[in-house]
CSV table of N, CA and C in Angstrom, one decimal:
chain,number,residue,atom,x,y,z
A,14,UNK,N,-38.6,-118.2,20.5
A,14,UNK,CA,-38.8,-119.7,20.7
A,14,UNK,C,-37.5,-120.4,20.8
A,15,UNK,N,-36.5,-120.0,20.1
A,15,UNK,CA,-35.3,-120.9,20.1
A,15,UNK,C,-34.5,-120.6,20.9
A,16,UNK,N,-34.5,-119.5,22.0
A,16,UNK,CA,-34.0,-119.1,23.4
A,16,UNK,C,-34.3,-119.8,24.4
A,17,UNK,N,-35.7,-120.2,24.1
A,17,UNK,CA,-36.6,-120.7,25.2
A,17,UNK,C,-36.0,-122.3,25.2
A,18,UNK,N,-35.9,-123.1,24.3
A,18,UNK,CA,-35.7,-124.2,23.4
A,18,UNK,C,-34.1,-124.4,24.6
A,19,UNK,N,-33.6,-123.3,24.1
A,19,UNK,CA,-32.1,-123.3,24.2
A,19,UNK,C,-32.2,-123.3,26.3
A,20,UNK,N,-32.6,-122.5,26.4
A,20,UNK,CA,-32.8,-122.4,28.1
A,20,UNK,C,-32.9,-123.7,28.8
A,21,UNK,N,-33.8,-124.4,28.1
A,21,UNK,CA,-34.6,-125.6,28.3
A,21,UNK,C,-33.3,-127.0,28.5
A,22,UNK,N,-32.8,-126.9,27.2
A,22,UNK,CA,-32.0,-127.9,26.6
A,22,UNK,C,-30.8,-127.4,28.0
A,23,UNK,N,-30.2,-126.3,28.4
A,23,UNK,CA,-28.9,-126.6,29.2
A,23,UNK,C,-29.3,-126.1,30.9
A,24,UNK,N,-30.7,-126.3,30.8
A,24,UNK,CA,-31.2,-127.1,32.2
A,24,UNK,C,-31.1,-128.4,32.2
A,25,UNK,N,-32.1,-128.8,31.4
A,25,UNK,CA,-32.1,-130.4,30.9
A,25,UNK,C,-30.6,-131.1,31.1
A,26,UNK,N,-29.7,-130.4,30.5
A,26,UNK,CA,-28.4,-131.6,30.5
A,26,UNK,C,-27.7,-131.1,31.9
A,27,UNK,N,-28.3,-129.8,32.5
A,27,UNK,CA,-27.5,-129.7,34.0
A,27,UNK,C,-27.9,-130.7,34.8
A,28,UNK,N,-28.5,-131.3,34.9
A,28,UNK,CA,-29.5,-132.3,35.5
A,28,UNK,C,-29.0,-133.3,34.9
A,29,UNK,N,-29.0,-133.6,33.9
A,29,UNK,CA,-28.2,-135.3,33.6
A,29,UNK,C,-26.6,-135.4,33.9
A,30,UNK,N,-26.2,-134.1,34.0
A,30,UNK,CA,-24.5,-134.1,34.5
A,30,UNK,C,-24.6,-134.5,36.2
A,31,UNK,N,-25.8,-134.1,36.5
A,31,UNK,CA,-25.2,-134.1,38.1
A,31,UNK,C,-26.4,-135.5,38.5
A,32,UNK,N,-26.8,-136.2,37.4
A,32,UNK,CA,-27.4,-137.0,37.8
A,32,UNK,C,-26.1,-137.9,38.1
A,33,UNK,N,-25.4,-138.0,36.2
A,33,UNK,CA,-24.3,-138.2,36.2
A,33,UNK,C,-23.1,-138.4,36.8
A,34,UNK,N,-22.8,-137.4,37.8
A,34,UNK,CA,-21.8,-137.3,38.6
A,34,UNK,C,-22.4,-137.9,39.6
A,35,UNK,N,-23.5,-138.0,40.2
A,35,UNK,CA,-24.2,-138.8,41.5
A,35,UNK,C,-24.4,-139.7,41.6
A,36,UNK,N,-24.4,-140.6,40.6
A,36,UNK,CA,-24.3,-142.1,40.0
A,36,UNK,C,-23.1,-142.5,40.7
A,37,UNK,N,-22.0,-141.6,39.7
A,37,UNK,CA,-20.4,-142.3,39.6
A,37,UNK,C,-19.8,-142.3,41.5
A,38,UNK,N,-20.1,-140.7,41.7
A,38,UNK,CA,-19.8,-140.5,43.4
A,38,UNK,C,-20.2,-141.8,44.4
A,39,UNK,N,-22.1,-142.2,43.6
A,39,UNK,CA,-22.4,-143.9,44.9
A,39,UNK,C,-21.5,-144.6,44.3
A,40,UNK,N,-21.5,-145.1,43.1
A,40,UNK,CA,-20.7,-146.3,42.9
A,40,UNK,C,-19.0,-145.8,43.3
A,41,UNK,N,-18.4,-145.1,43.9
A,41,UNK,CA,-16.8,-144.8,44.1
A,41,UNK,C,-17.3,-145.0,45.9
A,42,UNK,N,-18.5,-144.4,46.7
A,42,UNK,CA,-18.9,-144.6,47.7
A,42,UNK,C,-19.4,-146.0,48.1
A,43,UNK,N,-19.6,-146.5,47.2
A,43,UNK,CA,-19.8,-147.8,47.3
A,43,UNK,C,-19.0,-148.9,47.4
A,44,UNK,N,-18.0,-148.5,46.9
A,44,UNK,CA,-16.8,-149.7,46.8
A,44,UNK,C,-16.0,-149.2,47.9
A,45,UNK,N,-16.0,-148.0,48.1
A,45,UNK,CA,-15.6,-147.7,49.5
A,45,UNK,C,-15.9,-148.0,50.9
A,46,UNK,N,-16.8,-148.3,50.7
A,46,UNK,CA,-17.5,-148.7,51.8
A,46,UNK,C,-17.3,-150.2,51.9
A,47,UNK,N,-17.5,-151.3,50.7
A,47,UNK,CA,-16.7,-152.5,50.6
A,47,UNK,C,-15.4,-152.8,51.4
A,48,UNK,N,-14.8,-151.8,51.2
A,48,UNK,CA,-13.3,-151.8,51.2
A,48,UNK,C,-12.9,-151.8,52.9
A,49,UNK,N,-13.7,-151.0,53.7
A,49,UNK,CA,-13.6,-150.6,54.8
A,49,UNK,C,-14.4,-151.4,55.8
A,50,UNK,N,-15.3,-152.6,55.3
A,50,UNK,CA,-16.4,-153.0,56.3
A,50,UNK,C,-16.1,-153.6,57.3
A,51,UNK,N,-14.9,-153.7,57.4
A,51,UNK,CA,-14.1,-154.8,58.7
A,51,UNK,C,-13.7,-153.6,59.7
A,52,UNK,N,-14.0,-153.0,59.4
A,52,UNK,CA,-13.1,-151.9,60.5
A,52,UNK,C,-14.2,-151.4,61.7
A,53,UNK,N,-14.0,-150.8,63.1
A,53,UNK,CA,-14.9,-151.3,63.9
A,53,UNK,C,-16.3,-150.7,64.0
A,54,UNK,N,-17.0,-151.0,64.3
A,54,UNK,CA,-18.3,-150.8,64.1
A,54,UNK,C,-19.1,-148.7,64.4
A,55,UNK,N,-18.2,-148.9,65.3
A,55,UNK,CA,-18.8,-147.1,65.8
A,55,UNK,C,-18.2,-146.4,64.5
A,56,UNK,N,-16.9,-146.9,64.5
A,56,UNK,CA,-16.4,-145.8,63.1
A,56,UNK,C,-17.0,-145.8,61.6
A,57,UNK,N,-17.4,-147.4,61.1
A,57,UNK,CA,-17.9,-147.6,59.9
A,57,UNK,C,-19.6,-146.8,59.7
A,58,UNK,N,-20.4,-146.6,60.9
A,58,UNK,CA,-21.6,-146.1,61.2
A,58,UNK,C,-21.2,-144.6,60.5
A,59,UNK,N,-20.3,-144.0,61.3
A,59,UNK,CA,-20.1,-142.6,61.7
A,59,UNK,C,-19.6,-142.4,59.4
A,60,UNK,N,-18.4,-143.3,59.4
A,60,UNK,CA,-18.1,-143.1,58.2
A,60,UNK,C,-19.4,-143.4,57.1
A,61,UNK,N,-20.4,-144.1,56.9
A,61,UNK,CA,-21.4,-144.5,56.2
A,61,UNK,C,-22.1,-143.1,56.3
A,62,UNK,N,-22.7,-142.6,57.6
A,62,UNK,CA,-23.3,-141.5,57.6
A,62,UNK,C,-22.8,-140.1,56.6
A,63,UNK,N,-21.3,-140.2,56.8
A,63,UNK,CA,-21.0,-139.3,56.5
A,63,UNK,C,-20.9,-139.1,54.7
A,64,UNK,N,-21.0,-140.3,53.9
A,64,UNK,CA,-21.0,-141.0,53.1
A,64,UNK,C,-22.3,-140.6,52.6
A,65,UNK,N,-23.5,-141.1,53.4
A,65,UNK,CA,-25.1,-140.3,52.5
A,65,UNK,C,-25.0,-139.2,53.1
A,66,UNK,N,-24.6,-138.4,53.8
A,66,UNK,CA,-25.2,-137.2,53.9
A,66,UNK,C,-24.5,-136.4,52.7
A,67,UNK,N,-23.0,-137.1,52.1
A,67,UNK,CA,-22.9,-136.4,51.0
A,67,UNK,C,-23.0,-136.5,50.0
A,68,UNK,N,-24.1,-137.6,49.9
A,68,UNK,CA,-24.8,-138.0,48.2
A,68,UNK,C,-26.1,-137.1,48.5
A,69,UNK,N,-26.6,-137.4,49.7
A,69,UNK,CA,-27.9,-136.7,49.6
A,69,UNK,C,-28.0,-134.8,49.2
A,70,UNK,N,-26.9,-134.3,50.1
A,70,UNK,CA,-26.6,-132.9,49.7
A,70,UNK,C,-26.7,-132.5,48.3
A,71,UNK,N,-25.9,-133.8,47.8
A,71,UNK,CA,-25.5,-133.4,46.4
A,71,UNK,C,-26.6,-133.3,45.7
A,72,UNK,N,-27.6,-134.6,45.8
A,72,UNK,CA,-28.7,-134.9,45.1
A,72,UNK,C,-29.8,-133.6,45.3
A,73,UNK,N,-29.5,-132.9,46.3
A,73,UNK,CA,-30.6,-132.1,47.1
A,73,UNK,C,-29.8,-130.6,46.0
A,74,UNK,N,-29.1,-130.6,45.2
A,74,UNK,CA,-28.7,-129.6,45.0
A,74,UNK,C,-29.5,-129.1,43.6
A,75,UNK,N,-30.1,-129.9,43.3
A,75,UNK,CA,-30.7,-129.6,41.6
A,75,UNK,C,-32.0,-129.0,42.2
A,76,UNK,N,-32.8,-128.8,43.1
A,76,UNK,CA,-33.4,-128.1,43.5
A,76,UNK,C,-33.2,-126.6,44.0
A,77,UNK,N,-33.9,-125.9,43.6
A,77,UNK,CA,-33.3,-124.1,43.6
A,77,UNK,C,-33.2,-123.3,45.1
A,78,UNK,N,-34.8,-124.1,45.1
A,78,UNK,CA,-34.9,-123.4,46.7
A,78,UNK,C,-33.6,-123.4,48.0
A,79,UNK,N,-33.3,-124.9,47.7
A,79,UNK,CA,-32.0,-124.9,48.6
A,79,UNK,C,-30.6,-125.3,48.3
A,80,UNK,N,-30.4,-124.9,46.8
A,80,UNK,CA,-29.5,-124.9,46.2
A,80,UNK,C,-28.2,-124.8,47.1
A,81,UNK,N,-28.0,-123.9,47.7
A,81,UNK,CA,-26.9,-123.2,48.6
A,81,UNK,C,-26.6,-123.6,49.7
A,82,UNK,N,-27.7,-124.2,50.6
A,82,UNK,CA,-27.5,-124.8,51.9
A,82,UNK,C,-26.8,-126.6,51.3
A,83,UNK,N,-27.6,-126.8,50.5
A,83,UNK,CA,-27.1,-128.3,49.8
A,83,UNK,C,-25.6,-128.4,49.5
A,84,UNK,N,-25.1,-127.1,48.8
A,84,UNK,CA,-23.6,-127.1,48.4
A,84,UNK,C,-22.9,-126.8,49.8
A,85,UNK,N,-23.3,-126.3,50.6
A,85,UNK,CA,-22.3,-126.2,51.8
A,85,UNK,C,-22.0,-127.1,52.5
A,86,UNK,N,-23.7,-128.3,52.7
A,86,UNK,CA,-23.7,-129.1,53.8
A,86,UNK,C,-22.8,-130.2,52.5
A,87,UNK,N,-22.7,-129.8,51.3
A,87,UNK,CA,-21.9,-131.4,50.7
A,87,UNK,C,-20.6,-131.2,50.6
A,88,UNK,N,-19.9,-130.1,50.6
A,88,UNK,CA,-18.6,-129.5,50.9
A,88,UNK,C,-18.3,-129.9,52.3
A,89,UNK,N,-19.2,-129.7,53.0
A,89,UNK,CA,-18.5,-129.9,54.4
A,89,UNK,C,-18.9,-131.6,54.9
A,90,UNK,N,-19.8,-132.1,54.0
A,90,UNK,CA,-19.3,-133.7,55.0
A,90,UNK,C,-18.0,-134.1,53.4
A,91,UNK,N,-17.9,-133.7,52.4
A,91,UNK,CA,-17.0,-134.0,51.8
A,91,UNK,C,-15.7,-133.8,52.2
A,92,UNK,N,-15.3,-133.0,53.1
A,92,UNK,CA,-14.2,-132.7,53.9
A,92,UNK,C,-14.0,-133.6,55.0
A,93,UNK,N,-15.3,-133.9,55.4
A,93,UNK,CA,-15.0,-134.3,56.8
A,93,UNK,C,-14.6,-136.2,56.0
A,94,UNK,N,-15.6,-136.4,54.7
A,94,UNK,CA,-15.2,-137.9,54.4
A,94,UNK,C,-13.6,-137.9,54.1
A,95,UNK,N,-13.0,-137.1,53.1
A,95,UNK,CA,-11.8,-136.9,52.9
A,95,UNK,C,-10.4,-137.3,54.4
A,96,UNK,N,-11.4,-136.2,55.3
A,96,UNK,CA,-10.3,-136.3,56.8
A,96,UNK,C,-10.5,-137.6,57.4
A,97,UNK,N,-11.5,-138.1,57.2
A,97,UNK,CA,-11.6,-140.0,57.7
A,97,UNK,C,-11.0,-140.7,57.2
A,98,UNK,N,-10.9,-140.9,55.9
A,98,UNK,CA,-10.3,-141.4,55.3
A,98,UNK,C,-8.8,-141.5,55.2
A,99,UNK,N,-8.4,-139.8,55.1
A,99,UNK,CA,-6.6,-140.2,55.6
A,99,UNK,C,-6.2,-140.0,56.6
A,100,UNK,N,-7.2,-139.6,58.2
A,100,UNK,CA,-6.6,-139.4,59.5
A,100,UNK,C,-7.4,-140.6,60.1
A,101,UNK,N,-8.1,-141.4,60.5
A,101,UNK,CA,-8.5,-142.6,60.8
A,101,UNK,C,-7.8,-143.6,60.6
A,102,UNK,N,-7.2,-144.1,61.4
A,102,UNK,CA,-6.2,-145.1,61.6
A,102,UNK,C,-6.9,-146.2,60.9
A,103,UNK,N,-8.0,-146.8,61.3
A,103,UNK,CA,-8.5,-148.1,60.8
A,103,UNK,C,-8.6,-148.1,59.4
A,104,UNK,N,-9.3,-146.7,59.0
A,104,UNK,CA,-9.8,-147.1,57.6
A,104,UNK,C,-8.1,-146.4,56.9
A,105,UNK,N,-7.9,-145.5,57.2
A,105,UNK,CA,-6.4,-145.6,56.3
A,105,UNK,C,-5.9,-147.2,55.9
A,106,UNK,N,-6.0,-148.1,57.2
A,106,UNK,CA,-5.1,-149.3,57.1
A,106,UNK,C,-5.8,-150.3,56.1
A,107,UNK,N,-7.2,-150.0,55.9
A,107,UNK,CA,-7.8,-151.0,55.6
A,107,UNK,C,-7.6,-150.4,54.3
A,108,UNK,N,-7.7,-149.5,53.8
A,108,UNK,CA,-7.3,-149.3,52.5
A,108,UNK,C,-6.0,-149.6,52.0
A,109,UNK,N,-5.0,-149.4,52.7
A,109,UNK,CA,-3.9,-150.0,52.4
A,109,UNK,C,-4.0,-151.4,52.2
A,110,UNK,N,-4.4,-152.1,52.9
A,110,UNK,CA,-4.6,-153.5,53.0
A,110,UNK,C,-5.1,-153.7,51.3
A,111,UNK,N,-6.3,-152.7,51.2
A,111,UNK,CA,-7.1,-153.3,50.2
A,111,UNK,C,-5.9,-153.5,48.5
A,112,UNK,N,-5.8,-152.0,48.5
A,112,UNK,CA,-4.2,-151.5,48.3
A,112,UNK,C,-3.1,-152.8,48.0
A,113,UNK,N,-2.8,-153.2,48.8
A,113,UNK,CA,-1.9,-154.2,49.0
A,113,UNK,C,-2.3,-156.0,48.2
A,114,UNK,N,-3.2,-156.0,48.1
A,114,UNK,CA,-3.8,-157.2,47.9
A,114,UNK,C,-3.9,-157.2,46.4
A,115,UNK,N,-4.8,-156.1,46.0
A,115,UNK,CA,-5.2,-155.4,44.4
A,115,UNK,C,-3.8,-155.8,43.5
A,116,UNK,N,-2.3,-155.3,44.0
A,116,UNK,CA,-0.9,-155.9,43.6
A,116,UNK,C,-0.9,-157.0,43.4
A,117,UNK,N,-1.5,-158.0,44.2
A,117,UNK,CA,-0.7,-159.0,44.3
A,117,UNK,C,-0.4,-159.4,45.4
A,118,UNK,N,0.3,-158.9,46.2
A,118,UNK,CA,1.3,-159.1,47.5
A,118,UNK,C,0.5,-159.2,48.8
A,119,UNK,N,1.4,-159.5,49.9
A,119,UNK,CA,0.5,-160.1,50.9
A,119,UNK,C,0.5,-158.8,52.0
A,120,UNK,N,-0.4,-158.7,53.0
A,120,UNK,CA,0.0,-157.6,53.8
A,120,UNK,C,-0.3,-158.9,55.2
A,121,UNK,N,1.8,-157.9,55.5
A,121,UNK,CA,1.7,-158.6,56.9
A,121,UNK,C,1.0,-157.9,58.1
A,122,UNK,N,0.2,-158.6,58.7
A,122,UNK,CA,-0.4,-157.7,60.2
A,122,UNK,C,0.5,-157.9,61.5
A,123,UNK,N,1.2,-158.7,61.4
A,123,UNK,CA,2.2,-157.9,62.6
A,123,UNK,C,3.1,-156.8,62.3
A,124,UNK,N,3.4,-156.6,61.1
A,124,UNK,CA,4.6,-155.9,60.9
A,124,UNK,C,3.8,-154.2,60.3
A,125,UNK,N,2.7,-154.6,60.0
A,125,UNK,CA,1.4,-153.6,59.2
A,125,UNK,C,2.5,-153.2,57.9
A,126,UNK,N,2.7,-153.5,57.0
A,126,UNK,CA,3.2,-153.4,55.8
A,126,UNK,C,3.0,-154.7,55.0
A,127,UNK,N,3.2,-154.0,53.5
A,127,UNK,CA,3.1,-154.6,52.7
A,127,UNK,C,4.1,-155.6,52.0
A,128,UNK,N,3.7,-157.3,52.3
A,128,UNK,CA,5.1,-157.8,51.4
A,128,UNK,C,5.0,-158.5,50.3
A,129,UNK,N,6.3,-158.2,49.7
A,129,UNK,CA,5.9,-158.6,48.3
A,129,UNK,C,7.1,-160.0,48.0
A,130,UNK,N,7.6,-160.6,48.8
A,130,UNK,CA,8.6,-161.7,49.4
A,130,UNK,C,7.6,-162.9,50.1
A,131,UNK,N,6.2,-162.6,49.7
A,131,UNK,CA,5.8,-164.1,50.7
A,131,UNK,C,4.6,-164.3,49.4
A,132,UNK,N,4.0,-165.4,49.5
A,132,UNK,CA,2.8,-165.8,48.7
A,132,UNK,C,0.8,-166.1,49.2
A,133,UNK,N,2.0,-165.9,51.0
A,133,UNK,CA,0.8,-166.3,51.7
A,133,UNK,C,0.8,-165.9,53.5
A,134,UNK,N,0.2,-165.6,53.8
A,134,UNK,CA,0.4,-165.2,55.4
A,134,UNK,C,-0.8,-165.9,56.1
A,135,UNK,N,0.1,-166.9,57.1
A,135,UNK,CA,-0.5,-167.6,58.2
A,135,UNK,C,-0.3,-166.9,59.4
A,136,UNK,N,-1.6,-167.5,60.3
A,136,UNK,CA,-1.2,-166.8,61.2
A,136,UNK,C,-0.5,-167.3,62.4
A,137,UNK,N,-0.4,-168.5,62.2
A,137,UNK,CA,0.4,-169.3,63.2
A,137,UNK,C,2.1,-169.3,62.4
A,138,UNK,N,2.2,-169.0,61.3
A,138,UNK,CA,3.8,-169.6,61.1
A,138,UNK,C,4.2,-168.3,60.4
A,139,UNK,N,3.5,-167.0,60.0
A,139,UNK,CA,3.8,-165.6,59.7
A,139,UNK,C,3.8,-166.1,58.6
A,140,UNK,N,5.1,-165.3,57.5
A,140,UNK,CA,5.4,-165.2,56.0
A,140,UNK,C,5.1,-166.9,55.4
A,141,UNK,N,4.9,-167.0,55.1
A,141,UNK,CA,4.8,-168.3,53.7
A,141,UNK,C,6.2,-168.2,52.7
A,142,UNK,N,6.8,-168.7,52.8
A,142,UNK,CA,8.1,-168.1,51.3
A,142,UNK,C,7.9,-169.4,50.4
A,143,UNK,N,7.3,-170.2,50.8
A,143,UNK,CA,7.5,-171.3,49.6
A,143,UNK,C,6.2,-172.7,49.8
């Protein structure tokens, strides 16, 4: 009886860890997705997609039957979110941007860097210094 108890109990909490982890992964996917929403429309689709297909995988994994197919298909759009994210020009920038702001400082878009010498960026008169 206290095997069984015990069997029971570290299924039970396998399942609140990866509920646990599935929670934290939307809300980190979620602010991510915040962060990126200006960037242009085919790419934010493609990146969103790629975004639930790897919460759903994940979610699909506490099921036995397709335990295995779930862990591969969430490895592999997990790779593919990772490669968007630092080889995609737009959303790299927009993260920087986001990046940039979270400081403090202003991010210039003609120059695409970050300054920490202005207080404000127009777009008619560039840097602001005072």
């Amino acid at each position: 009886m206290g095997k069984q108890i015990l069997e029971f109990f570290l299924k039970v909490s396998k399942i609140f860890i990866k509920l646990f982890v599935l929670f934290v992964m939307f809300g980190l996917m979620l602010i991510d997705w915040m962060i990126v929403y200006t960037v242009p429309q085919h790419i934010l689709y493609t990146y969103g997609f790629v975004m639930f297909v790897c919460l759903v995988s994940f979610g699909l994994t506490m099921f036995s039957k397709i335990r295995k197919i779930s862990y591969i298909i969430f490895f592999l759009s997990l790779i593919i979110y990772i490669c968007m994210y630092n080889f995609v020009p737009n959303i790299k920038e927009q993260h920087l941007i986001d990046g940039c702001m979270d400081l403090g400082n202003v991010w210039d878009y003609n120059e695409k860097r970050c300054r920490t010498d202005c207080w404000k960026w127009d777009d008619k008169l560039g840097c602001l210094k005072e």
